mmCIF file of C-alpha atoms in Angstrom:
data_model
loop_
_atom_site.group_PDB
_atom_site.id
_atom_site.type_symbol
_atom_site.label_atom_id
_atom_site.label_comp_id
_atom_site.label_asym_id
_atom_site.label_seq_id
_atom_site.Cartn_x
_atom_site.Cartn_y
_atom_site.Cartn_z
ATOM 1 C CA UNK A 1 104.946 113.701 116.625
ATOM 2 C CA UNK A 2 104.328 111.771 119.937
ATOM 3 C CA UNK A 3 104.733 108.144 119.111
ATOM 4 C CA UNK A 4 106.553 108.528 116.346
ATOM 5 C CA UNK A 5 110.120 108.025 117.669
ATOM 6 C CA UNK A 6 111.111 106.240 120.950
ATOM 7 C CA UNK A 7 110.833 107.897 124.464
ATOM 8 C CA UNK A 8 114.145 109.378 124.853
ATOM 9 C CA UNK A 9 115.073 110.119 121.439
ATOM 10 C CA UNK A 10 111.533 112.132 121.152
ATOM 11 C CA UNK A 11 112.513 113.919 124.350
ATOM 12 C CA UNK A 12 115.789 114.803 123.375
ATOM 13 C CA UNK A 13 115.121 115.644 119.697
ATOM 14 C CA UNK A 14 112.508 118.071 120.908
ATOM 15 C CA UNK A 15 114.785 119.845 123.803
ATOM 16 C CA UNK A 16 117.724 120.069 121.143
ATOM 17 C CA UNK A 17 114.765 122.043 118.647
ATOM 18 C CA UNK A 18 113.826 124.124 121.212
ATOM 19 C CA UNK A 19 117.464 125.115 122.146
ATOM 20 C CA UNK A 20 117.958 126.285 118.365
ATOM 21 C CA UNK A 21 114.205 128.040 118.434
ATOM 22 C CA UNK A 22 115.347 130.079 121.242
ATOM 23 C CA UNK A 23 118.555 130.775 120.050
ATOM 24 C CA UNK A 24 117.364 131.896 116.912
ATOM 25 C CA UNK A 25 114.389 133.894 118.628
ATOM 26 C CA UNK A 26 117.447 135.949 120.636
ATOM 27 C CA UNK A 27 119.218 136.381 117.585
ATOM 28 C CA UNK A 28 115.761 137.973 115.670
ATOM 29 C CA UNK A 29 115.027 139.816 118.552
ATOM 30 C CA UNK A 30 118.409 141.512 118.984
ATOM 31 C CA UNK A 31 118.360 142.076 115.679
ATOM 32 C CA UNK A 32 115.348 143.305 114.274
ATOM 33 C CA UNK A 33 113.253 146.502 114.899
ATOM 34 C CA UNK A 34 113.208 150.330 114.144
ATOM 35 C CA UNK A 35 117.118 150.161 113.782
ATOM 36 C CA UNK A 36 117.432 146.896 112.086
ATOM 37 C CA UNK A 37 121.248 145.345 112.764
ATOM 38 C CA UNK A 38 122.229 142.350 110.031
ATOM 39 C CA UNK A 39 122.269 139.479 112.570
ATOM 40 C CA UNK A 40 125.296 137.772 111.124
ATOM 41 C CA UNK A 41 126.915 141.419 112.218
ATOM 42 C CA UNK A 42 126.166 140.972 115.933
ATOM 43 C CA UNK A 43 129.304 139.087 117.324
ATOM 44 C CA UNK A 44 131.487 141.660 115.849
ATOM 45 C CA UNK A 45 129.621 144.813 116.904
ATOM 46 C CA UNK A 46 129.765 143.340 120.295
ATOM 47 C CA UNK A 47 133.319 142.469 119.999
ATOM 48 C CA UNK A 48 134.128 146.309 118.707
ATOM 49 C CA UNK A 49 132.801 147.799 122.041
ATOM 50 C CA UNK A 50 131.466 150.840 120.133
ATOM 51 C CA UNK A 51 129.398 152.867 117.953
ATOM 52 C CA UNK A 52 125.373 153.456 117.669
ATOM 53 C CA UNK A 53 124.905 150.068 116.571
ATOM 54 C CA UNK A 54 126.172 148.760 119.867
ATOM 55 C CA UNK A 55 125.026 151.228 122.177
ATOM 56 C CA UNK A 56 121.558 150.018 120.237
ATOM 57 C CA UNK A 57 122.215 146.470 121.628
ATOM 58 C CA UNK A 58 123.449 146.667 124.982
ATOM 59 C CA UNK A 59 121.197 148.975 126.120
ATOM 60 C CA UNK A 60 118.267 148.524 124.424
ATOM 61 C CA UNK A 61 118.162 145.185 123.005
ATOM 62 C CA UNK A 62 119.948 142.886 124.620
ATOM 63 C CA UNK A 63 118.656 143.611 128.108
ATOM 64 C CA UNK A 64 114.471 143.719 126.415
ATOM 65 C CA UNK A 65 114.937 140.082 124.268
ATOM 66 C CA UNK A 66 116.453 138.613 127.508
ATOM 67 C CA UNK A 67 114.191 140.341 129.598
ATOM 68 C CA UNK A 68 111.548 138.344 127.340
ATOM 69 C CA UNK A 69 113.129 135.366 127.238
ATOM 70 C CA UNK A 70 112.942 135.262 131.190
ATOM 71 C CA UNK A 71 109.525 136.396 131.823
ATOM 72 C CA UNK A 72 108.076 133.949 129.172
ATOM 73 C CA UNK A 73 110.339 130.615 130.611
ATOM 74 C CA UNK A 74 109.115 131.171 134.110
ATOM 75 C CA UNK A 75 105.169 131.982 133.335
ATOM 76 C CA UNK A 76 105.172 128.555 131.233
ATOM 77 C CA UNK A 77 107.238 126.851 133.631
ATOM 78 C CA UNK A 78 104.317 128.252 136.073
ATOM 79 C CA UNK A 79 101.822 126.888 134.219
ATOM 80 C CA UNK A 80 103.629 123.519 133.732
ATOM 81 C CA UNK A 81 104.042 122.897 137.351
ATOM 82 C CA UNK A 82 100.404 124.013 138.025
ATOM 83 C CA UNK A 83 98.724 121.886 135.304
ATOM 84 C CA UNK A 84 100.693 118.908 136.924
ATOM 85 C CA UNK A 85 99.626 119.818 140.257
ATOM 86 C CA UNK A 86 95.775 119.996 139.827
ATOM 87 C CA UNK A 87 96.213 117.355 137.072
ATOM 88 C CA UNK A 88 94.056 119.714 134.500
ATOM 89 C CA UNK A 89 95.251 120.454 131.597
ATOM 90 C CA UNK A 90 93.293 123.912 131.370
ATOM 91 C CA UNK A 91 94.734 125.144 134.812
ATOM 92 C CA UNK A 92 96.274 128.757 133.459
ATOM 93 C CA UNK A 93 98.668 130.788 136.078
ATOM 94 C CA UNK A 94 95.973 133.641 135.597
ATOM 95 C CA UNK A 95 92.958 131.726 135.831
ATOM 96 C CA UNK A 96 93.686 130.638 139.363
ATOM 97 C CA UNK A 97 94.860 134.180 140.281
ATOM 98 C CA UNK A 98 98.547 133.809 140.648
ATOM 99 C CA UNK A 99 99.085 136.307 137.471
ATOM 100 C CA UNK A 100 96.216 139.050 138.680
ATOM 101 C CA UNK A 101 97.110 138.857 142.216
ATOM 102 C CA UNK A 102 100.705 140.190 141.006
ATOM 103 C CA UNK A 103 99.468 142.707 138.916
ATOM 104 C CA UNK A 104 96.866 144.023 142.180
ATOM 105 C CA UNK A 105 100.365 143.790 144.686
ATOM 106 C CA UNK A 106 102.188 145.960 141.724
ATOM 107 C CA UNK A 107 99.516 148.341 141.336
ATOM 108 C CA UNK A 108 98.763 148.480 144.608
ATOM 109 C CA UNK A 109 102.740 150.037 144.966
ATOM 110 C CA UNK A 110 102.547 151.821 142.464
ATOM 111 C CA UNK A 111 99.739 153.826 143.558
ATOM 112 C CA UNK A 112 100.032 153.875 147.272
ATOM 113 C CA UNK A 113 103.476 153.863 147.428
ATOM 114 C CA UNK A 114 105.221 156.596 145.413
ATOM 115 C CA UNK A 115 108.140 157.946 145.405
ATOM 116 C CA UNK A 116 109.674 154.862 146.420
ATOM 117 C CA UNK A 117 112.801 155.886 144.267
ATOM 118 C CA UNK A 118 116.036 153.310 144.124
ATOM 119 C CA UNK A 119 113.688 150.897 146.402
ATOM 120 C CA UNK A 120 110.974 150.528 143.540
ATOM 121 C CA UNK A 121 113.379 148.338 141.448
ATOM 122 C CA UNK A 122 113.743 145.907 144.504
ATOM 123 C CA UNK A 123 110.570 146.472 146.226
ATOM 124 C CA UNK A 124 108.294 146.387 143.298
ATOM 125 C CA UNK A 125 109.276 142.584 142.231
ATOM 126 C CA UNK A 126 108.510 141.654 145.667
ATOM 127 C CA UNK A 127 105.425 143.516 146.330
ATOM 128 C CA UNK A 128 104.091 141.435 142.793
ATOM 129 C CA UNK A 129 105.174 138.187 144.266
ATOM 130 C CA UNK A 130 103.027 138.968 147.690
ATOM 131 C CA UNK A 131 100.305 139.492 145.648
ATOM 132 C CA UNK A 132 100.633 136.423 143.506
ATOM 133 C CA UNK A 133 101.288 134.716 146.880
ATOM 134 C CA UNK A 134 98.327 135.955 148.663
ATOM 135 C CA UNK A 135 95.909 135.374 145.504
ATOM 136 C CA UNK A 136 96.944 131.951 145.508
ATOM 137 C CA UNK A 137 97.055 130.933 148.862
ATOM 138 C CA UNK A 138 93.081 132.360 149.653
ATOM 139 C CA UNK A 139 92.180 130.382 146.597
ATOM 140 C CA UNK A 140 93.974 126.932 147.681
ATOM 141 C CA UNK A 141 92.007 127.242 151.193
ATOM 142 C CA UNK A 142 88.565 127.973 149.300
ATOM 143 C CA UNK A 143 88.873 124.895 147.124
ATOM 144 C CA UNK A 144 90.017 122.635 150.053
ATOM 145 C CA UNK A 145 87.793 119.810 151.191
ATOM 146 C CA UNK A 146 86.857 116.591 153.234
ATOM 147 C CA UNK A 147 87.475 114.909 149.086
ATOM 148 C CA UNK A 148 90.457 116.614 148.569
ATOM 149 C CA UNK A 149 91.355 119.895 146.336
ATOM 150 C CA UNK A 150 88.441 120.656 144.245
ATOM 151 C CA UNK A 151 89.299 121.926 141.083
ATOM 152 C CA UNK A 152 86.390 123.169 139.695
ATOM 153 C CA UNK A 153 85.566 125.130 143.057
ATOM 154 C CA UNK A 154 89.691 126.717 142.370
ATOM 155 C CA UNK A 155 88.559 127.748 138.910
ATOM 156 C CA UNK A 156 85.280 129.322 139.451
ATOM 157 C CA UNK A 157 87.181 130.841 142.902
ATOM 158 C CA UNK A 158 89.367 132.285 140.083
ATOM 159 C CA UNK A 159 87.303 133.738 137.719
ATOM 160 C CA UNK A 160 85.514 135.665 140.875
ATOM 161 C CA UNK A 161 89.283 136.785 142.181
ATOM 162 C CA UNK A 162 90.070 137.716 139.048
ATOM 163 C CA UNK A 163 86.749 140.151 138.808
ATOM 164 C CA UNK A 164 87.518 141.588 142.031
ATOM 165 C CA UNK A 165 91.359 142.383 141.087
ATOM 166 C CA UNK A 166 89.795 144.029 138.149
ATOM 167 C CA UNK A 167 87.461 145.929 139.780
ATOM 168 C CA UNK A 168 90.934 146.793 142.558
ATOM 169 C CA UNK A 169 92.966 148.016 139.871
ATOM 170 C CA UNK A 170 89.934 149.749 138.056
ATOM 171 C CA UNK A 171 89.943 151.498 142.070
ATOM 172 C CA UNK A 172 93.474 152.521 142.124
ATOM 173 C CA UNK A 173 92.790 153.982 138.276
ATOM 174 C CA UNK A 174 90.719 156.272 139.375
ATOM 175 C CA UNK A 175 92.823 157.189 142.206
ATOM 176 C CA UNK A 176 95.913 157.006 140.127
ATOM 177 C CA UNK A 177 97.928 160.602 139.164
ATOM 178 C CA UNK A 178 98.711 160.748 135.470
ATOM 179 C CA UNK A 179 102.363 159.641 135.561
ATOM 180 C CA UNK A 180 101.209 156.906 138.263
ATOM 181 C CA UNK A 181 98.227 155.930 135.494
ATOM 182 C CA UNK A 182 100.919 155.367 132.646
ATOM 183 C CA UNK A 183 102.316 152.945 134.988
ATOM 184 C CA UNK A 184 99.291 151.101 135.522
ATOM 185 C CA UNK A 185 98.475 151.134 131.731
ATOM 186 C CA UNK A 186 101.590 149.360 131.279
ATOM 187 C CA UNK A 187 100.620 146.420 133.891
ATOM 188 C CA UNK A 188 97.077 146.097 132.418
ATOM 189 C CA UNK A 189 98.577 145.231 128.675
ATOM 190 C CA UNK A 190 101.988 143.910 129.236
ATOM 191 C CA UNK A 191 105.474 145.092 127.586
ATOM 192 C CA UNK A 192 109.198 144.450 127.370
ATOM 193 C CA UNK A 193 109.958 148.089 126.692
ATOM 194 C CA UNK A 194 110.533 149.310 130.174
ATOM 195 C CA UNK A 195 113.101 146.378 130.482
ATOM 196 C CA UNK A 196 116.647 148.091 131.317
ATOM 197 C CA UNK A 197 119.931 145.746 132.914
ATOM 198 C CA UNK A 198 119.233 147.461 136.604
ATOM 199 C CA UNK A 199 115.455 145.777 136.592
ATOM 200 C CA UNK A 200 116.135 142.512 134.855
ATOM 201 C CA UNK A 201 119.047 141.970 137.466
ATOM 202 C CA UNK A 202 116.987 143.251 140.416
ATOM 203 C CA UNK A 203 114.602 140.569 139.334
ATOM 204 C CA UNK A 204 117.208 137.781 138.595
ATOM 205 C CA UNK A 205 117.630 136.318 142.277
ATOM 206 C CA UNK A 206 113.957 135.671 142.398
ATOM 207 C CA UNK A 207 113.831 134.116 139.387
ATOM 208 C CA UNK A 208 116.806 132.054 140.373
ATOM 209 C CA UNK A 209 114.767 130.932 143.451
ATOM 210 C CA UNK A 210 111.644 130.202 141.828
ATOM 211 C CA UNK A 211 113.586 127.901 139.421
ATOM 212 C CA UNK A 212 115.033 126.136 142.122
ATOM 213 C CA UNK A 213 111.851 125.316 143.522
ATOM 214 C CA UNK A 214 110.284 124.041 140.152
ATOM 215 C CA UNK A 215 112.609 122.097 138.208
ATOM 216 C CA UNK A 216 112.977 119.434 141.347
ATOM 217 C CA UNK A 217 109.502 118.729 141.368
ATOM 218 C CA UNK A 218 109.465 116.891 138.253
ATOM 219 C CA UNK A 219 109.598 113.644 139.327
ATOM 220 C CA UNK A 220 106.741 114.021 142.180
ATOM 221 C CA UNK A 221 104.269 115.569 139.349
ATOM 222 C CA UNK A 222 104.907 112.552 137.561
ATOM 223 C CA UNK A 223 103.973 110.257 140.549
ATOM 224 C CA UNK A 224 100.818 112.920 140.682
ATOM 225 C CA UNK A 225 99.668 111.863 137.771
ATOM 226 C CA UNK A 226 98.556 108.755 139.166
ATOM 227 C CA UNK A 227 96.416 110.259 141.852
ATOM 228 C CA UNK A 228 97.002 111.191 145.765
ATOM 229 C CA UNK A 229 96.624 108.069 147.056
ATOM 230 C CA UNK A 230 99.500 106.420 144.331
ATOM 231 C CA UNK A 231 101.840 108.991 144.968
ATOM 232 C CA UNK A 232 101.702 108.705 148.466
ATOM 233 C CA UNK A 233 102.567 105.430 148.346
ATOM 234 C CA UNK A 234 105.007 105.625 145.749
ATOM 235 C CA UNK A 235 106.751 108.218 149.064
ATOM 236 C CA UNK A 236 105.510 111.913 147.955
ATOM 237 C CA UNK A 237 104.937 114.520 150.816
ATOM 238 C CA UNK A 238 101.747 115.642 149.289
ATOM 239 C CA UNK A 239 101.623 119.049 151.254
ATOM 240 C CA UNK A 240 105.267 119.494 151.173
ATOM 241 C CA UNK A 241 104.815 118.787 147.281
ATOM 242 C CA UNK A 242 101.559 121.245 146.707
ATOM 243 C CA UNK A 243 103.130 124.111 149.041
ATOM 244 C CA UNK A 244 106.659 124.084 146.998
ATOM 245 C CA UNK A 245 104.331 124.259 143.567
ATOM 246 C CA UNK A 246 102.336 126.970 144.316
ATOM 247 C CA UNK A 247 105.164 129.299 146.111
ATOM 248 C CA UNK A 248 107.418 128.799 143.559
ATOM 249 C CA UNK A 249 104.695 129.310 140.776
ATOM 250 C CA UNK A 250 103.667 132.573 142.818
ATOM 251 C CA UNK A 251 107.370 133.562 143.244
ATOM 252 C CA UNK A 252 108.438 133.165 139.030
ATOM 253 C CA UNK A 253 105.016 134.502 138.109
ATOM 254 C CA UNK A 254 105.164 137.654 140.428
ATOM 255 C CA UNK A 255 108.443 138.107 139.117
ATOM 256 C CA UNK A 256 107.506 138.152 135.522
ATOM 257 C CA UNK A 257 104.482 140.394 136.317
ATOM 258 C CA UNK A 258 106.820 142.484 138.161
ATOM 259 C CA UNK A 259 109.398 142.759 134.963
ATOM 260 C CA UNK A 260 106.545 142.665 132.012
ATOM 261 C CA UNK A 261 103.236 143.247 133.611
ATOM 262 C CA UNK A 262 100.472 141.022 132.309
ATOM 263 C CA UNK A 263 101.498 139.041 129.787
ATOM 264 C CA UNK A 264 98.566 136.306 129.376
ATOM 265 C CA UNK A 265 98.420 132.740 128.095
ATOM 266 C CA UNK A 266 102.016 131.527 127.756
ATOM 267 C CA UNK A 267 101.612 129.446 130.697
ATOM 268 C CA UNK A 268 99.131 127.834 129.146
ATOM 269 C CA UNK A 269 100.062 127.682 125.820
ATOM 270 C CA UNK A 270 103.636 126.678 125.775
ATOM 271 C CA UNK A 271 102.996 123.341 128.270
ATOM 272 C CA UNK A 272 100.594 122.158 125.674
ATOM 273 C CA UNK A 273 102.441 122.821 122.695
ATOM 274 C CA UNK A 274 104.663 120.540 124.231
ATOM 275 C CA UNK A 275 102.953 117.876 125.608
ATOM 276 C CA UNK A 276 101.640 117.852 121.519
ATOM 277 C CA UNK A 277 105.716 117.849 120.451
ATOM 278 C CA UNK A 278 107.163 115.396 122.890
ATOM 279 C CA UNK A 279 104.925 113.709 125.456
ATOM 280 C CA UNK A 280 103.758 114.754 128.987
ATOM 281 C CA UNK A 281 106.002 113.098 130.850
ATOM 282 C CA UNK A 282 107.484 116.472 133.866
ATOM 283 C CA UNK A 283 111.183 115.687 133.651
ATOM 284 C CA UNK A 284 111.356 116.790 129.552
ATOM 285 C CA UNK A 285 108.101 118.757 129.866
ATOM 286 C CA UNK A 286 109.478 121.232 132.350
ATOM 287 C CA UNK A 287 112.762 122.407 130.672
ATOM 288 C CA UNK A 288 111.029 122.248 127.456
ATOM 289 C CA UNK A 289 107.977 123.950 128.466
ATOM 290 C CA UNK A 290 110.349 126.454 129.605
ATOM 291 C CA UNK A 291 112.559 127.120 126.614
ATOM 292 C CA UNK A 292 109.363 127.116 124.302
ATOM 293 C CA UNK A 293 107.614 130.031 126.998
ATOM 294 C CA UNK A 294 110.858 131.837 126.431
ATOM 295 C CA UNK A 295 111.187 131.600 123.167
ATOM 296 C CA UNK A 296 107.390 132.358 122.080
ATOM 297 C CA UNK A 297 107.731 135.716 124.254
ATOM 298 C CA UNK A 298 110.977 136.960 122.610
ATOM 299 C CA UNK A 299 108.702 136.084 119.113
ATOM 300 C CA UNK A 300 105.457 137.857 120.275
ATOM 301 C CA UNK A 301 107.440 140.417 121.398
ATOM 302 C CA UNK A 302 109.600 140.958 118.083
ATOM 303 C CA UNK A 303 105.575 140.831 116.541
ATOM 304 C CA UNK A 304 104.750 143.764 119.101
ATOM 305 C CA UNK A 305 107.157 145.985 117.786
ATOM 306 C CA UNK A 306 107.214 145.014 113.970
ATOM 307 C CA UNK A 307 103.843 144.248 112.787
ATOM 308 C CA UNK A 308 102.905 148.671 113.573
ATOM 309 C CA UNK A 309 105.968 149.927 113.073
ATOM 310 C CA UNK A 310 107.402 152.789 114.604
ATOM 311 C CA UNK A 311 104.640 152.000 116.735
ATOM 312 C CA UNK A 312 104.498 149.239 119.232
ATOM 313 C CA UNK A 313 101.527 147.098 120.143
ATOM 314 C CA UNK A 314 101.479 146.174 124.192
ATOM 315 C CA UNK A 315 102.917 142.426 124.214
ATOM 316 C CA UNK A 316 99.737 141.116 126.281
ATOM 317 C CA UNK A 317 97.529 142.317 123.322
ATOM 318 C CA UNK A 318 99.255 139.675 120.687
ATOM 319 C CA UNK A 319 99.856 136.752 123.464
ATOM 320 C CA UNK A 320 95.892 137.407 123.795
ATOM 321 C CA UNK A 321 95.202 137.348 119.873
ATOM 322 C CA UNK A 322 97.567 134.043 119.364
ATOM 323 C CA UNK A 323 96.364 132.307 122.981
ATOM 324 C CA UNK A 324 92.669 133.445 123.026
ATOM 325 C CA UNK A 325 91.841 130.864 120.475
ATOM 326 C CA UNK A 326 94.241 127.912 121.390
ATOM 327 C CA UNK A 327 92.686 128.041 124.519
ATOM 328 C CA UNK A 328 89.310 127.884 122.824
ATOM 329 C CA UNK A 329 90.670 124.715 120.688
ATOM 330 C CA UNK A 330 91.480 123.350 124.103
ATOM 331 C CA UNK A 331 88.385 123.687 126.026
ATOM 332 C CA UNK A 332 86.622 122.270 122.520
ATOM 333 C CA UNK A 333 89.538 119.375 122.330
ATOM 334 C CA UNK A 334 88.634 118.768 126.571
ATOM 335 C CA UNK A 335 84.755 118.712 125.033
ATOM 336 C CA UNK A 336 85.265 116.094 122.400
ATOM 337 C CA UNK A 337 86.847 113.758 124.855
ATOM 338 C CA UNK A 338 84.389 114.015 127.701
ATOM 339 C CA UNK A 339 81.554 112.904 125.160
ATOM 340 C CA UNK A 340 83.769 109.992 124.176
ATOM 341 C CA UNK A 341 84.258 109.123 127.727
#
């Protein structure tokens, strides 16, 4: 599509599309499931105030496809922001340790912290984002040199963090009590079905925060995209710029770790579907980035609890099936281009 149509009009056609994607994503996802609800019947259950059919969508669907819709915006608006940043298109929130370093700070509550009771919805959230924080922050100093941030060093840095969070959590498995190890089973695979209207507004400051740090950067990525030096001259605090990215990548990732658990690939995947739609350029590809993320969770997770029916397949499992080999047409793609180069 990119070419096709002029600048604006290809931005703006594509933003409007996504808009009525996610809107009829929320509308599936409210309405579909073990207790299917006729969608155009919605507005006036929720007008009614009553009966099983709404009890069915305020507190169990409604606050889940929302829920979805959250987690999946900010992990692609992550991976947006990050793929700007380090200018590589096949920089992934968990393959520089932002998305495993949340899952080690939640398990690490959940196991040595129990008992935490009416502090675990407020605590929990944060103890993710630490982690995410942390995970970044050791792997930013590691690829720093003399040159500059080296991105290959970042990536390899990445794949050994993310070993060694394995290995963590594998740790606090086998310390793990049973109820404590059906907590960690759900952070391992990823779900929306723990998602009530107490966590998702626990979590909703955060996420509030972590979207005011990303959306404004826009604008500097796009002066980034010319290299250092450019946007330096073009009057970009590089250090301001690269701290704001990766705390408020760490901050809306730990959050959706914290809400879903680990939900893999849609910060990859939904920046380049994108980019493939519209064009690269950060002031469409952000929102959009982040309406498609939100909109391809609340699908994989209508999938999730369809597809096995009454049984529900963990949400990270299908994000892995439909990203596992888009990111393997991406790396090929990245191939094809270096031998042309």
């Amino acid at each position: 599509m990119v070419g096709l149509l002029p600048g604006f009009t290809r931005y703006r056609l594509a933003l409007l599309g996504l808009l009525l994607l996610l809107a009829l994503a929320l509308l599936l996802g409210a309405a579909l499931g073990a207790y299917p609800i006729p969608p155009a019947a919605i507005p006036g259950i929720l007008l009614r105030g009553e009966g099983v059919e709404y009890q069915v969508l305020t507190a169990l669907r409604l606050p889940r496809v929302l829920g979805a819709a959250l987690v999946g915006g900010l992990l692609a608006l992550a991976g947006a922001v990050l793929q700007g940043l380090f200018r590589n298109p096949l920089v992934d929130p968990g393959l520089i340790g932002v998305s495993s370093g949340a899952a080690l700070g939640a398990a690490l509550f959940i196991v040595l912290v129990p008992g935490a009771g009416p502090l675990e919805v407020y605590a929990l959230p944060l103890f993710a984002f630490l982690g995410g924080l942390l995970a970044t922050s050791l792997l930013w100093r590691l690829a720093q040199s003399p040159l500059g941030t080296q991105v290959t060093i970042l990536l390899l840095s990445g794949i050994a963090l993310n070993a060694l969070v394995g290995a963590g959590i594998g740790l606090l498995t086998f310390l793990a009590t049973e109820e404590e190890l059906r907590s960690l089973t759900f952070w391992t695979l990823g779900g929306f079905s723990a998602l009530t209207w107490r966590l998702l507004l626990a979590g909703l400051p955060l996420s509030l925060l972590a979207l005011l740090l990303l959306f404004p950067l826009a604008r500097p990525l796009n002066a980034l995209a010319l290299g250092e030096r450019e946007a330096f001259h073009l009057g970009v605090g590089l250090e301001g710029l690269k701290r704001r990215a990766v705390a408020g990548a760490a901050l809306g990732v730990g959050v959706a770790v914290a809400l879903a658990g680990g939900v893999g690939f849609l910060g990859l995947v939904a920046p380049h579907l994108f980019r493939l739609l519209a064009g690269p350029d950060h002031r469409w590809l952000l929102p959009g980035s982040f309406l498609l993320g939100a909109s391809l969770a609340v699908l994989a997770d209508l999938l999730s609890r369809t597809l096995v029916a009454p049984a529900e397949l963990p949400v990270g499992v299908v994000t892995a099936l439909l990203g596992g080999p888009f990111f393997l047409y991406l790396v090929l793609r990245h191939k094809r281009e270096v031998y042309r180069a």
